[in-house]
XYZ file of C-alpha atoms in Angstrom:
582
model
C 9.645 67.725 -30.966
C 7.804 70.016 -28.327
C 9.300 71.423 -25.275
C 6.922 69.396 -23.059
C 8.761 66.245 -24.306
C 12.071 67.230 -22.987
C 11.267 69.438 -19.805
C 11.286 68.372 -16.165
C 7.672 67.771 -15.348
C 5.655 69.024 -12.119
C 8.932 70.577 -10.585
C 8.932 70.895 -6.802
C 8.134 74.520 -5.789
C 9.430 76.444 -2.543
C 7.317 79.195 -0.935
C 9.073 82.557 -0.795
C 9.310 82.411 3.033
C 11.233 79.097 3.107
C 15.025 79.267 4.016
C 18.225 78.195 2.069
C 18.229 75.155 4.321
C 14.798 74.109 2.979
C 15.865 74.667 -0.433
C 19.065 72.381 0.014
C 16.780 69.628 1.438
C 14.645 70.047 -1.660
C 17.455 69.672 -3.995
C 18.832 66.698 -2.063
C 15.370 64.812 -2.194
C 14.490 65.722 -5.858
C 18.074 65.594 -7.401
C 17.338 68.755 -9.179
C 19.252 71.851 -9.630
C 16.644 74.679 -9.480
C 13.087 75.187 -7.846
C 10.355 77.644 -8.855
C 9.473 80.168 -5.947
C 5.808 80.888 -5.229
C 3.701 83.275 -3.216
C 0.805 82.776 -1.080
C -1.438 82.485 -4.148
C 0.763 79.955 -5.632
C 1.919 82.239 -8.229
C 5.538 81.849 -9.575
C 7.441 85.025 -8.441
C 10.991 83.715 -8.934
C 13.386 80.866 -9.407
C 16.413 79.590 -7.467
C 19.190 77.453 -8.613
C 21.895 75.649 -6.765
C 24.551 77.918 -8.182
C 22.535 81.070 -6.880
C 22.370 79.297 -3.401
C 26.055 78.487 -3.276
C 27.096 82.001 -4.478
C 24.827 83.583 -1.676
C 26.435 81.369 1.043
C 29.898 82.235 -0.132
C 28.710 85.963 -0.078
C 27.677 85.817 3.635
C 24.190 84.409 3.643
C 23.089 81.842 6.193
C 21.152 78.790 5.933
C 18.309 80.751 7.708
C 18.288 83.312 4.963
C 14.976 83.364 2.914
C 14.755 82.225 -0.517
C 13.083 85.436 -1.776
C 16.096 87.433 -0.601
C 18.466 85.819 -3.153
C 15.983 84.425 -5.893
C 16.112 85.358 -9.558
C 13.009 87.520 -10.198
C 13.774 88.009 -13.884
C 11.565 84.932 -15.376
C 12.030 83.130 -18.646
C 8.791 81.783 -19.472
C 7.676 79.824 -22.474
C 4.768 77.674 -23.726
C 5.100 74.001 -23.484
C 3.904 73.461 -26.979
C 6.907 75.464 -28.194
C 9.081 73.491 -30.801
C 12.293 72.255 -29.087
C 14.329 73.491 -31.999
C 13.230 77.346 -31.235
C 14.843 77.372 -27.842
C 18.040 75.404 -28.647
C 20.065 78.460 -29.677
C 18.647 81.016 -27.024
C 21.293 82.078 -24.519
C 19.337 81.119 -21.293
C 20.136 79.037 -18.322
C 16.597 78.136 -17.282
C 13.129 78.268 -18.554
C 9.843 78.142 -16.674
C 7.301 76.022 -18.805
C 3.619 76.890 -18.543
C 0.617 75.513 -20.354
C -2.146 77.414 -22.144
C -3.816 78.138 -18.745
C -0.698 79.921 -17.450
C -0.154 76.946 -15.122
C 3.388 75.923 -14.377
C 4.115 72.438 -15.814
C 7.769 72.174 -15.814
C 11.127 73.685 -15.880
C 14.085 73.351 -18.325
C 17.728 74.316 -17.618
C 20.715 74.382 -20.169
C 22.241 71.206 -18.468
C 18.887 69.444 -18.867
C 18.854 70.801 -22.405
C 22.338 69.346 -23.095
C 21.507 66.285 -21.428
C 18.377 65.775 -23.603
C 20.437 66.693 -26.831
C 23.024 64.043 -25.833
C 20.368 61.448 -25.059
C 18.765 62.124 -28.234
C 21.899 61.685 -30.136
C 22.686 58.506 -28.480
C 19.292 57.149 -29.309
C 19.701 58.276 -32.892
C 23.011 56.499 -33.072
C 21.255 53.296 -31.633
C 18.616 53.462 -34.133
C 21.121 54.186 -37.071
C 23.016 51.030 -35.794
C 19.887 49.129 -35.762
C 18.779 50.267 -39.129
C 22.286 49.514 -40.626
C 22.141 45.802 -39.001
C 18.532 45.439 -40.321
C 19.702 46.793 -43.837
C 22.875 44.301 -43.762
C 20.429 41.293 -42.905
C 17.912 42.238 -45.573
C 20.865 42.411 -48.048
C 22.126 39.069 -46.788
C 18.613 37.561 -47.155
C 18.202 38.958 -50.674
C 21.833 37.795 -51.577
C 20.988 34.269 -50.225
C 18.102 33.865 -52.585
C 18.388 31.364 -55.541
C 16.024 33.615 -57.488
C 17.589 36.587 -59.347
C 16.390 39.689 -57.653
C 16.610 43.552 -58.400
C 15.092 46.280 -56.715
C 13.938 49.417 -58.685
C 12.612 52.637 -57.237
C 9.484 54.626 -58.330
C 11.712 56.624 -60.803
C 12.725 53.546 -62.550
C 16.213 53.241 -61.290
C 17.704 50.116 -60.174
C 18.854 50.151 -56.561
C 20.477 46.845 -56.254
C 20.934 43.280 -57.643
C 21.854 40.106 -56.059
C 24.373 37.452 -57.153
C 21.709 35.123 -58.553
C 20.778 37.829 -60.992
C 24.369 38.062 -62.371
C 24.488 34.203 -62.521
C 21.081 34.082 -64.586
C 22.498 36.722 -66.857
C 25.893 35.132 -67.024
C 27.300 38.668 -66.840
C 29.176 40.707 -64.389
C 27.338 44.011 -65.533
C 26.141 45.793 -62.530
C 22.683 47.598 -63.089
C 22.698 49.405 -59.921
C 22.223 53.262 -60.304
C 21.076 52.627 -64.036
C 17.493 53.044 -65.457
C 15.768 49.823 -65.764
C 14.728 50.425 -69.467
C 18.342 50.878 -70.400
C 20.094 47.833 -68.767
C 21.207 45.020 -71.159
C 18.659 42.260 -70.210
C 17.551 39.393 -72.383
C 14.123 39.399 -70.920
C 14.090 43.180 -70.506
C 10.753 43.657 -72.273
C 8.960 41.400 -69.874
C 10.762 42.855 -66.841
C 9.556 46.435 -67.957
C 5.848 45.118 -68.250
C 6.099 43.609 -64.731
C 7.421 46.800 -63.313
C 4.975 49.071 -65.047
C 2.103 46.780 -64.107
C 3.209 46.926 -60.418
C 3.606 50.737 -60.574
C -0.061 51.132 -62.014
C -1.848 48.664 -59.851
C 0.220 48.461 -56.585
C 0.012 44.869 -56.418
C 1.925 41.556 -57.362
C 2.357 41.104 -61.237
C 3.641 38.029 -62.871
C 5.047 37.146 -66.325
C 6.818 34.458 -68.146
C 9.766 34.328 -70.498
C 10.875 31.774 -72.934
C 14.246 32.480 -74.152
C 17.040 30.856 -76.211
C 18.522 27.275 -75.582
C 15.134 26.381 -73.943
C 15.600 28.917 -70.890
C 12.345 29.607 -69.131
C 11.940 32.275 -66.471
C 9.052 33.159 -64.177
C 9.148 36.897 -63.542
C 7.358 38.291 -60.312
C 7.082 41.915 -59.380
C 5.939 42.691 -55.677
C 5.534 46.395 -54.545
C 6.721 48.138 -51.335
C 4.100 50.812 -50.291
C 4.344 53.965 -48.478
C 1.858 55.241 -46.009
C -0.413 56.274 -48.910
C -0.243 52.842 -50.443
C 1.660 54.200 -53.407
C 4.559 52.044 -54.672
C 8.000 53.394 -53.734
C 10.048 50.480 -54.536
C 9.422 47.185 -56.781
C 11.109 44.014 -55.888
C 11.621 41.984 -59.175
C 12.280 38.324 -58.820
C 13.644 36.165 -61.760
C 13.240 32.366 -61.259
C 14.871 29.907 -63.569
C 12.464 26.962 -64.346
C 14.910 25.372 -66.829
C 16.522 22.877 -64.477
C 13.073 22.177 -62.936
C 11.612 21.224 -66.438
C 14.846 19.063 -66.918
C 14.206 17.369 -63.808
C 10.495 16.780 -64.603
C 11.543 15.128 -67.831
C 14.096 12.996 -65.992
C 11.590 12.122 -63.492
C 9.125 11.106 -66.126
C 11.819 8.920 -67.838
C 12.698 7.263 -64.622
C 9.125 6.575 -63.755
C 8.899 4.836 -67.066
C 12.059 2.908 -66.545
C 10.639 1.837 -63.106
C 7.365 0.698 -64.644
C 9.491 -1.271 -67.231
C 11.579 -2.706 -64.504
C 8.482 -3.702 -62.534
C 7.047 -5.229 -65.380
C 10.161 -7.065 -66.055
C 10.408 -8.241 -62.489
C 6.806 -9.666 -62.990
C 7.928 -11.496 -66.128
C 10.998 -12.813 -64.369
C 8.687 -14.906 -61.972
C 8.555 -18.092 -64.079
C 6.985 -21.218 -62.541
C 4.793 -24.034 -63.105
C 5.446 -26.430 -60.274
C 2.649 -26.473 -57.725
C 5.065 -26.089 -54.734
C 6.438 -22.917 -56.407
C 2.883 -21.607 -57.056
C 2.332 -22.050 -53.215
C 5.345 -20.042 -52.441
C 4.313 -17.362 -54.725
C 0.806 -17.291 -53.237
C 2.246 -17.098 -49.724
C 4.423 -14.174 -50.780
C 1.512 -12.285 -52.333
C -0.677 -13.092 -49.128
C 2.263 -11.785 -46.994
C 2.696 -8.719 -49.105
C -0.563 -7.115 -47.856
C 0.748 -6.815 -44.195
C 3.830 -5.525 -42.635
C 5.055 -8.688 -40.974
C 8.810 -9.613 -41.182
C 9.547 -12.476 -43.389
C 12.212 -14.944 -43.418
C 12.996 -16.531 -46.867
C 15.167 -19.607 -46.928
C 16.364 -21.801 -49.709
C 19.530 -23.041 -51.389
C 21.771 -20.434 -53.226
C 20.255 -19.346 -56.473
C 16.722 -20.360 -55.887
C 15.365 -16.850 -56.362
C 15.097 -15.422 -52.835
C 15.698 -11.962 -53.830
C 12.831 -12.255 -56.739
C 10.314 -13.430 -53.946
C 11.598 -10.558 -51.840
C 10.948 -8.054 -54.717
C 7.720 -9.647 -55.328
C 6.665 -9.112 -51.708
C 7.674 -5.451 -51.914
C 6.175 -4.728 -55.385
C 2.805 -5.984 -54.156
C 2.858 -4.147 -50.766
C 1.547 -0.802 -49.715
C 5.179 0.261 -49.598
C 5.636 -0.416 -53.354
C 6.469 3.225 -54.081
C 8.912 3.358 -51.441
C 12.522 2.228 -51.779
C 13.771 -1.370 -51.993
C 17.197 -1.555 -50.273
C 19.179 -4.784 -50.356
C 22.238 -5.457 -48.217
C 24.244 -8.540 -48.539
C 25.565 -9.425 -44.920
C 28.001 -11.865 -46.240
C 29.624 -9.762 -49.014
C 30.689 -6.755 -46.733
C 33.560 -6.900 -44.544
C 32.806 -7.071 -40.767
C 34.496 -3.851 -39.896
C 32.368 -2.077 -42.531
C 29.080 -3.708 -42.119
C 27.962 -1.704 -39.101
C 28.375 1.529 -40.819
C 26.667 0.306 -43.903
C 23.798 -0.958 -41.927
C 23.312 1.809 -39.419
C 25.210 4.714 -40.849
C 27.562 7.345 -38.913
C 27.776 10.797 -37.869
C 30.466 13.163 -39.033
C 33.942 12.651 -37.482
C 32.665 9.191 -36.021
C 35.911 7.753 -37.132
C 39.040 8.311 -39.186
C 38.349 8.353 -42.918
C 34.703 8.953 -42.214
C 32.830 11.332 -44.504
C 33.008 14.758 -42.987
C 29.104 15.148 -43.774
C 28.249 11.724 -42.072
C 26.300 9.125 -44.031
C 22.891 7.419 -43.465
C 22.855 3.730 -43.343
C 20.935 1.194 -45.356
C 18.229 0.945 -42.645
C 17.745 4.674 -42.747
C 17.690 4.956 -46.574
C 15.033 2.174 -46.741
C 12.568 4.248 -44.617
C 9.185 4.102 -46.106
C 9.943 1.116 -47.976
C 11.554 -2.225 -47.664
C 14.996 -3.629 -46.491
C 16.245 -7.057 -47.656
C 18.969 -8.451 -45.309
C 20.435 -11.145 -47.705
C 22.662 -13.859 -46.241
C 21.556 -13.100 -42.794
C 23.237 -16.154 -41.543
C 26.501 -14.304 -41.986
C 25.625 -11.400 -39.872
C 28.369 -11.295 -36.945
C 26.946 -11.780 -33.338
C 27.745 -8.373 -32.091
C 25.651 -6.805 -34.886
C 22.803 -9.292 -34.340
C 22.316 -7.561 -30.947
C 22.108 -4.108 -32.643
C 19.717 -5.298 -35.400
C 17.399 -7.101 -32.644
C 17.329 -3.737 -30.918
C 16.634 -1.754 -34.076
C 13.591 -4.246 -34.984
C 12.297 -3.962 -31.280
C 12.417 -0.190 -30.824
C 12.000 0.761 -34.499
C 14.930 3.243 -34.044
C 18.664 3.087 -34.515
C 21.717 5.207 -33.465
C 24.318 5.991 -36.100
C 27.942 5.198 -35.289
C 28.948 8.474 -32.954
C 25.530 9.561 -32.713
C 23.431 10.496 -29.636
C 19.990 11.111 -31.210
C 17.879 8.056 -32.303
C 16.542 7.905 -35.775
C 13.214 6.665 -35.992
C 12.467 4.076 -38.552
C 9.483 2.852 -40.756
C 10.928 -0.031 -42.490
C 9.667 -3.402 -43.567
C 12.287 -5.980 -42.872
C 12.763 -9.196 -45.266
C 15.671 -11.589 -44.426
C 17.052 -14.336 -46.621
C 19.524 -17.260 -46.082
C 20.794 -20.327 -47.458
C 21.926 -21.742 -43.972
C 20.093 -23.647 -41.458
C 19.615 -20.913 -38.691
C 18.062 -23.395 -36.161
C 21.421 -25.512 -36.437
C 23.379 -22.274 -36.113
C 21.444 -21.394 -32.814
C 22.297 -24.947 -31.486
C 25.932 -24.025 -32.341
C 25.842 -20.740 -30.817
C 26.245 -18.840 -33.973
C 23.021 -17.210 -34.400
C 20.796 -15.712 -31.669
C 17.670 -17.295 -30.953
C 15.833 -14.207 -30.015
C 16.755 -12.678 -33.387
C 15.608 -15.725 -35.233
C 12.115 -15.480 -33.715
C 12.067 -11.904 -34.473
C 12.834 -12.600 -38.134
C 10.897 -15.943 -38.566
C 7.421 -14.271 -38.046
C 6.371 -15.535 -41.574
C 8.787 -18.172 -43.024
C 8.796 -19.021 -46.740
C 10.914 -21.726 -48.009
C 11.820 -21.852 -51.715
C 12.533 -25.446 -52.857
C 15.516 -26.190 -54.968
C 15.253 -26.579 -58.669
C 15.789 -30.309 -58.634
C 12.574 -30.585 -56.405
C 10.433 -28.744 -58.950
C 11.431 -30.368 -62.332
C 8.330 -28.782 -64.217
C 9.867 -25.356 -63.733
C 13.240 -26.431 -65.427
C 12.274 -26.092 -69.014
C 10.063 -23.054 -68.713
C 12.870 -21.261 -67.029
C 15.355 -22.489 -69.682
C 13.262 -21.184 -72.363
C 12.810 -17.838 -70.688
C 16.511 -17.512 -70.224
C 16.973 -18.501 -73.930
C 14.599 -15.851 -75.162
C 16.374 -13.225 -73.072
C 19.772 -14.033 -74.081
C 18.762 -14.372 -77.840
C 17.397 -10.914 -77.662
C 20.507 -9.500 -75.670
C 23.027 -10.947 -78.166
C 20.943 -10.845 -81.358
C 20.833 -14.615 -81.852
C 18.061 -17.247 -82.925
C 19.282 -20.216 -80.982
C 16.871 -23.030 -79.957
C 17.308 -26.226 -77.786
C 17.315 -29.799 -79.397
C 14.850 -32.335 -77.640
C 18.032 -34.128 -76.208
C 19.214 -31.303 -74.469
C 15.824 -30.588 -72.995
C 15.780 -34.101 -71.575
C 19.243 -33.734 -70.125
C 18.133 -30.419 -68.491
C 15.356 -32.187 -66.548
C 17.562 -34.953 -65.560
C 20.332 -32.620 -64.205
C 20.158 -31.871 -60.542
C 21.166 -28.311 -60.738
C 23.113 -27.659 -57.558
C 23.483 -23.970 -58.191
C 19.498 -23.878 -58.985
C 18.303 -21.040 -61.181
C 21.384 -18.960 -61.210
C 23.360 -22.113 -62.635
C 20.576 -22.558 -65.179
C 20.658 -18.999 -66.353
C 24.529 -18.863 -66.611
C 24.577 -22.164 -68.511
C 22.041 -20.860 -71.012
C 23.929 -17.639 -71.532
C 27.183 -19.528 -72.097
C 25.421 -21.958 -74.789
C 23.825 -19.055 -76.568
C 27.088 -17.402 -76.812
C 29.421 -20.207 -77.562
C 27.289 -22.328 -79.911
C 28.485 -22.318 -83.438
C 24.990 -23.117 -84.737
C 21.455 -22.209 -83.996
C 20.489 -25.691 -82.537
C 21.868 -26.171 -79.215
C 22.821 -29.873 -78.787
C 24.301 -31.996 -75.928
C 27.692 -32.043 -77.279
C 27.863 -28.194 -76.630
C 27.344 -28.823 -72.877
C 30.466 -28.188 -70.868
C 32.310 -31.391 -69.220
C 31.300 -30.326 -65.701
C 27.513 -30.794 -66.510
C 28.244 -34.567 -67.134
C 30.782 -34.774 -64.247
C 28.261 -33.702 -61.790
C 25.786 -36.362 -63.374
C 28.498 -39.011 -62.732
C 29.149 -38.101 -59.234
C 25.408 -38.121 -58.294
C 23.986 -40.597 -55.581
C 23.133 -42.888 -58.251
C 26.477 -43.634 -59.368
C 27.328 -47.506 -59.410
C 30.162 -48.900 -57.599
C 31.430 -52.268 -59.239
C 32.467 -54.680 -56.595
C 32.441 -57.825 -58.792
C 31.530 -58.758 -62.252
C 28.043 -59.876 -62.884
C 25.991 -60.549 -65.911
C 25.008 -57.349 -67.725
C 21.295 -58.212 -67.379
C 21.560 -58.526 -63.903
C 23.462 -55.238 -63.614
C 20.928 -53.406 -65.910
C 17.937 -54.783 -63.705
C 19.758 -53.503 -60.599
C 20.282 -50.107 -62.147
C 16.736 -49.813 -63.426
C 15.391 -50.855 -59.964
C 17.376 -47.926 -58.427
C 16.288 -45.451 -61.019
C 12.678 -46.521 -60.737
C 12.760 -46.425 -57.063
C 14.274 -42.854 -56.847
C 11.997 -41.710 -59.446
C 8.919 -42.748 -57.497
C 10.336 -41.029 -54.361
C 11.414 -37.935 -56.121
C 8.348 -37.143 -58.286
C 5.599 -39.158 -56.382
C 3.587 -39.421 -59.538
C 3.634 -42.338 -61.964
C 3.295 -39.994 -65.015
C 6.083 -37.508 -63.914
C 8.279 -40.291 -63.014
C 7.749 -41.738 -66.365
C 8.507 -38.523 -68.297
C 11.686 -38.287 -65.962
C 12.793 -41.687 -67.185
C 11.750 -40.967 -70.769
C 9.121 -43.819 -70.889
C 5.459 -44.079 -70.921
C 3.749 -44.224 -67.538
C 2.219 -47.618 -68.722
C 5.587 -48.960 -69.548
C 6.974 -47.820 -66.282
C 4.251 -49.629 -64.241
C 4.821 -52.784 -66.224
C 8.696 -52.744 -65.819
C 8.170 -51.877 -62.071
C 6.034 -54.924 -61.543
C 8.544 -57.112 -63.374
C 11.149 -56.036 -61.074
C 9.009 -56.498 -57.966
C 8.535 -52.745 -57.300
C 5.334 -51.708 -55.793
C 3.645 -48.385 -56.531
C 0.873 -46.764 -54.770
C -0.672 -43.472 -55.747
């Protein structure tokens, strides 16, 4: 540091003819404690300090005394480019500072010197504190890294290692202060190669290590350069790719499983009936757009299968498919399941908070099954979510934006529920943008046997059997009304496959409930009086034929259901006075 960096620059001078009163005025104005004294040619002839002025007044001088009468003429002069360290130990009270041209440029007193040194020390302390904080932050950053990190100086001595390094090495051995080439490290050869490469090239160097137990490390060396671009430190990072590779393998397996599940879903869509074909075509058509769909139908007809078909064939197929059953979750839990909650929202809540089903379905499809069971207070919140495309978690103040395709399903008559004030009309219209109704199994008889054969094959494979249906049981399946629809059919086939004591599944293996349902059908005969059997038979045949015509609408299909040829059916209908029109 040069003297000119600490001196008082351009000091106020006094002409030698000025009085002590003038000097006091200068000291008062400039807040200095000394002034150089100059002659008529502006040459410095002396210096007057505050202390000299006070001593003179005490000795009898007056304020009108000239300054040249009491000034100090023994001048201490120094060049402004002199090093500050050279004057620190000189026994002087004041210095006059000149430049190379012998022009006065400043003054320096011992008080100024002390103040400057004190200030410099304070600045040094501040900078040391800042450096300490920066070093602390840097160490915290290095310590927070999931990668193992060691810092090595230009002499090959390890300066520090973070906790991830110890985790990767599965050891508590601290390499700090040790030579890199001597520390016990499984991948030491590769680490040394990286270090030496960085020291030679002055740039980032990479290496890989394949160790025992399928451990795989990526090793990176990065230089810290001095002003001459020479490496003074090398930061070596060790990244464990073992878990990542395992995750990749798991991801590949899950992708294959997902493909298998999607293929399975496609195979589960079994139908032959024209009405069901129309349903599937409608589902595939609406899958291409983002409209809300309301799927209706009796319990067990396959509403979820149609919903998955829509999702699987939509642009959102790679996103999540989330299903929530509005009737299966208690009302006091349904809101948190649907919309989620923030931490501390209620007693017993997860301290981290929890996203709801609508949030989890972002980017995909949400199926609201049994929507008719949704409580009225939640219907309002659901309507708002559909309109605004955002939700608030329970206890939350910040809205969560949604990008969700909504599908709803129900086995209830929502329009009747609107009349009974049990379902909101505005929500119904919001959900019923594209309605899809799935007919019950009894209205699509041609799907019964294909579905039964599908379930037979499925459960034969699952339980390692070779069961098959007798022709009699197939006819009974077609005649049965299946109040539980496809779900009932699947459950019955599984029971028959398991409980049958032979490969041929016959009618006698059907449960009693199967026949009791048949007996309680609308065709059951009430006997009010005894009539001839022939007359009774004709009445029963008439009822069966009329019902078959109404239910199937086709002479051939009605004949198949009754187990007779269509020509025989037509002849019998005419003999009983029943007309048939195509």
